[in-house]
């Protein structure tokens, strides 16, 4: 049986930390669309060059670029047993991947929504004393952070509604330490089996 998961949430909500723990526990490939895009930029590929200005401004990278990079990487793992971190960010992306997986005979098992308040995200940033946990990122400016938050606020509702209606959504309170959040996610994943 395959296990095909997605984790989404506002920028700075801690989704990468949870995604890594989930990948380790369930032996899944972990893909972060943000990291895959940063890798493309580092390798100076055409896709990376096309994506860079969007990322630096905290805007969403156009779907055709994101889909191309995601599909390249999913194919490497036979389109199964993965957790994708930071995707879908638009309802259209969710519908695209749903269709893509269906064509491959693969289920979309669960979208995990890590729900963290803006106040908590700001508090964590302030506690860390920097804008973002990864110093290699070029999109740490206050403007880019605000832009990411706005894209999230504008687009998250329709994604939630769509997958909730299909019973594919698990919403977890992310305003807590890492371990209790992870424990709740594990209970939800184990119910899929
Ligand atoms: P992240 O590492 O998840 O914070 O993503 C960093 C940046 O990569 C975002 O601000 C977007 O510019 C871009 N990005 C990541 N995932 C997506 C996605 N699913 N759709 C569009 N752009 C994305």
Coordinates of C-alpha atoms and ligand atoms in Angstrom, one line a residue:
X1 CA 0.0 0.0 0.0
X2 CA 1.3 3.4 -0.9
X3 CA 1.1 6.5 1.3
X4 CA 0.9 9.8 -0.6
X5 CA 0.7 12.9 1.6
X6 CA 0.8 16.7 1.4
X7 CA 1.5 19.2 4.1
X8 CA 0.5 22.9 3.8
X9 CA 0.3 25.9 6.0
X10 CA 1.4 29.5 6.2
X11 CA 5.1 30.4 5.7
X12 CA 7.0 29.9 8.9
X13 CA 4.3 27.5 10.4
X14 CA 6.8 24.6 10.9
X15 CA 5.6 22.4 8.0
X16 CA 9.1 21.4 7.0
X17 CA 10.0 20.2 10.5
X18 CA 6.9 18.1 10.6
X19 CA 7.3 16.8 7.0
X20 CA 10.8 15.6 7.8
X21 CA 9.6 13.7 10.9
X22 CA 6.7 12.2 8.9
X23 CA 9.0 11.1 6.1
X24 CA 11.4 9.4 8.6
X25 CA 8.7 7.6 10.5
X26 CA 6.8 6.3 7.4
X27 CA 9.8 5.9 5.1
X28 CA 8.6 8.4 2.6
X29 CA 10.4 10.6 0.1
X30 CA 10.2 14.2 1.2
X31 CA 9.8 17.0 -1.4
X32 CA 9.5 20.6 -0.6
X33 CA 8.4 22.6 -3.6
X34 CA 10.2 25.7 -2.2
X35 CA 13.4 23.7 -1.8
X36 CA 13.1 22.0 -5.2
X37 CA 12.8 25.5 -6.7
X38 CA 15.8 26.8 -4.7
X39 CA 17.8 23.8 -6.0
X40 CA 16.8 24.7 -9.6
X41 CA 18.0 28.2 -9.0
X42 CA 21.3 27.0 -7.6
X43 CA 21.8 24.8 -10.6
X44 CA 21.0 27.7 -12.9
X45 CA 18.6 25.7 -14.9
X46 CA 16.1 27.5 -17.2
X47 CA 13.2 26.6 -14.8
X48 CA 15.3 28.1 -11.9
X49 CA 16.1 31.3 -13.7
X50 CA 12.4 31.7 -14.6
X51 CA 11.3 31.1 -11.0
X52 CA 13.8 33.3 -9.2
X53 CA 12.2 36.7 -9.4
X54 CA 8.9 35.3 -8.1
X55 CA 10.5 33.7 -5.2
X56 CA 12.6 36.7 -4.2
X57 CA 9.4 38.8 -4.1
X58 CA 7.4 36.3 -2.1
X59 CA 5.1 35.7 -5.0
X60 CA 3.8 32.3 -6.2
X61 CA 5.8 30.8 -9.0
X62 CA 3.7 30.1 -12.1
X63 CA 2.0 26.7 -12.1
X64 CA 3.7 25.4 -15.3
X65 CA 7.1 25.8 -13.6
X66 CA 6.0 24.2 -10.3
X67 CA 4.2 21.3 -12.0
X68 CA 7.2 20.6 -14.2
X69 CA 9.6 20.4 -11.2
X70 CA 7.2 18.4 -9.1
X71 CA 6.4 15.8 -11.8
X72 CA 10.1 15.4 -12.5
X73 CA 10.7 14.5 -8.9
X74 CA 7.6 12.4 -8.4
X75 CA 8.5 10.2 -11.4
X76 CA 11.8 9.5 -9.7
X77 CA 9.9 7.7 -6.9
X78 CA 7.3 6.0 -9.1
X79 CA 4.7 8.6 -8.0
X80 CA 4.2 6.9 -4.6
X81 CA 5.2 7.0 -1.0
X82 CA 6.0 10.7 -0.6
X83 CA 5.2 13.7 1.4
X84 CA 5.1 17.0 -0.5
X85 CA 5.7 20.1 1.6
X86 CA 4.4 23.5 0.5
X87 CA 2.0 22.2 -2.2
X88 CA -0.8 22.8 -3.2
X89 CA -0.8 26.5 -2.6
X90 CA -3.7 27.1 -5.0
X91 CA -6.9 25.2 -5.5
X92 CA -5.9 24.7 -9.1
X93 CA -2.6 23.0 -8.0
X94 CA -4.6 20.6 -5.8
X95 CA -6.9 19.7 -8.6
X96 CA -3.9 19.2 -10.9
X97 CA -2.1 16.8 -8.6
X98 CA -5.3 14.9 -7.9
X99 CA -5.8 14.3 -11.6
X100 CA -2.2 13.5 -12.1
X101 CA -2.1 10.9 -9.4
X102 CA -5.4 9.4 -10.5
X103 CA -3.9 8.9 -14.0
X104 CA -1.0 7.0 -12.4
X105 CA -3.4 4.8 -10.4
X106 CA -2.2 6.4 -7.2
X107 CA -4.4 7.8 -4.4
X108 CA -4.1 11.2 -2.8
X109 CA -4.3 10.1 0.8
X110 CA -4.3 13.2 2.9
X111 CA -3.6 16.9 3.0
X112 CA -2.3 17.9 6.4
X113 CA -3.0 21.5 7.2
X114 CA -0.7 22.9 9.9
X115 CA -2.8 25.7 11.3
X116 CA -0.8 28.4 13.1
X117 CA -1.9 32.0 13.9
X118 CA -0.1 34.9 12.4
X119 CA 0.7 36.1 15.9
X120 CA 2.4 32.8 16.8
X121 CA 4.4 32.8 13.5
X122 CA 5.6 36.4 14.3
X123 CA 6.5 35.4 17.9
X124 CA 8.6 32.5 16.6
X125 CA 10.4 34.7 14.2
X126 CA 11.1 37.2 16.9
X127 CA 12.3 34.5 19.3
X128 CA 14.7 33.2 16.7
X129 CA 16.1 36.7 16.3
X130 CA 16.1 36.4 12.5
X131 CA 13.5 36.6 9.8
X132 CA 13.7 33.0 8.8
X133 CA 15.3 29.8 9.9
X134 CA 17.3 29.3 6.7
X135 CA 20.0 31.9 6.2
X136 CA 20.5 30.7 2.6
X137 CA 17.2 32.0 1.6
X138 CA 17.0 35.2 -0.5
X139 CA 13.3 35.8 0.3
X140 CA 13.7 36.9 3.9
X141 CA 12.8 40.5 3.4
X142 CA 9.7 41.9 5.3
X143 CA 8.1 42.6 2.0
X144 CA 8.5 39.0 0.7
X145 CA 7.3 37.6 4.0
X146 CA 4.2 39.8 4.0
X147 CA 3.5 38.8 0.3
X148 CA 3.8 35.1 1.1
X149 CA 1.3 35.6 4.0
X150 CA -1.1 37.4 1.7
X151 CA -1.0 34.6 -1.0
X152 CA -1.6 32.1 1.8
X153 CA -4.6 34.1 3.3
X154 CA -6.1 34.6 -0.2
X155 CA -5.9 31.0 -1.3
X156 CA -6.0 28.7 1.6
X157 CA -9.8 28.7 2.2
X158 CA -10.8 27.2 -1.2
X159 CA -8.1 24.5 -0.9
X160 CA -9.4 23.6 2.6
X161 CA -13.0 23.5 1.5
X162 CA -12.3 21.4 -1.6
X163 CA -10.4 18.7 0.2
X164 CA -12.6 18.8 3.3
X165 CA -15.6 18.0 1.2
X166 CA -13.7 14.9 -0.1
X167 CA -12.7 13.9 3.5
X168 CA -9.0 14.3 2.5
X169 CA -8.2 17.1 4.9
X170 CA -6.6 16.8 8.4
X171 CA -6.3 20.1 10.2
X172 CA -4.0 20.2 13.1
X173 CA -3.4 22.9 15.7
X174 CA 0.1 24.0 15.1
X175 CA 0.3 26.6 17.9
X176 CA 2.0 24.0 20.0
X177 CA 5.5 22.4 20.4
X178 CA 6.7 20.0 17.7
X179 CA 6.0 16.7 19.5
X180 CA 2.3 17.0 20.4
X181 CA 1.6 18.3 16.8
X182 CA 3.5 15.3 15.4
X183 CA 1.6 12.8 17.7
X184 CA -1.7 14.1 16.4
X185 CA -0.5 13.8 12.8
X186 CA 0.6 10.2 13.4
X187 CA -2.9 9.3 14.7
X188 CA -4.4 10.7 11.6
X189 CA -2.0 8.9 9.2
X190 CA -2.4 5.6 11.1
X191 CA -6.2 5.9 10.5
X192 CA -5.6 5.7 6.8
X193 CA -4.1 2.2 7.0
Ligands
LIG1 P1 8.7 27.8 0.8 O1 10.1 27.2 0.9 O2 7.6 26.7 0.9 O3 8.5 28.9 1.8 O4 8.6 28.4 -0.6 C1 9.4 29.4 -1.1 C2 8.9 30.1 -2.3 O5 8.8 29.1 -3.4 C3 7.4 30.6 -2.2 O6 7.4 31.9 -1.7 C4 7.0 30.6 -3.7 O7 7.6 31.7 -4.4 C5 7.7 29.3 -4.2 N1 6.8 28.2 -4.1 C6 6.9 27.1 -3.2 N2 5.9 26.2 -3.4 C7 5.1 26.8 -4.3 C8 3.9 26.4 -4.9 N3 3.3 25.2 -4.6 N4 3.4 27.2 -5.9 C9 3.9 28.3 -6.3 N5 5.1 28.8 -5.7 C10 5.7 28.0 -4.8

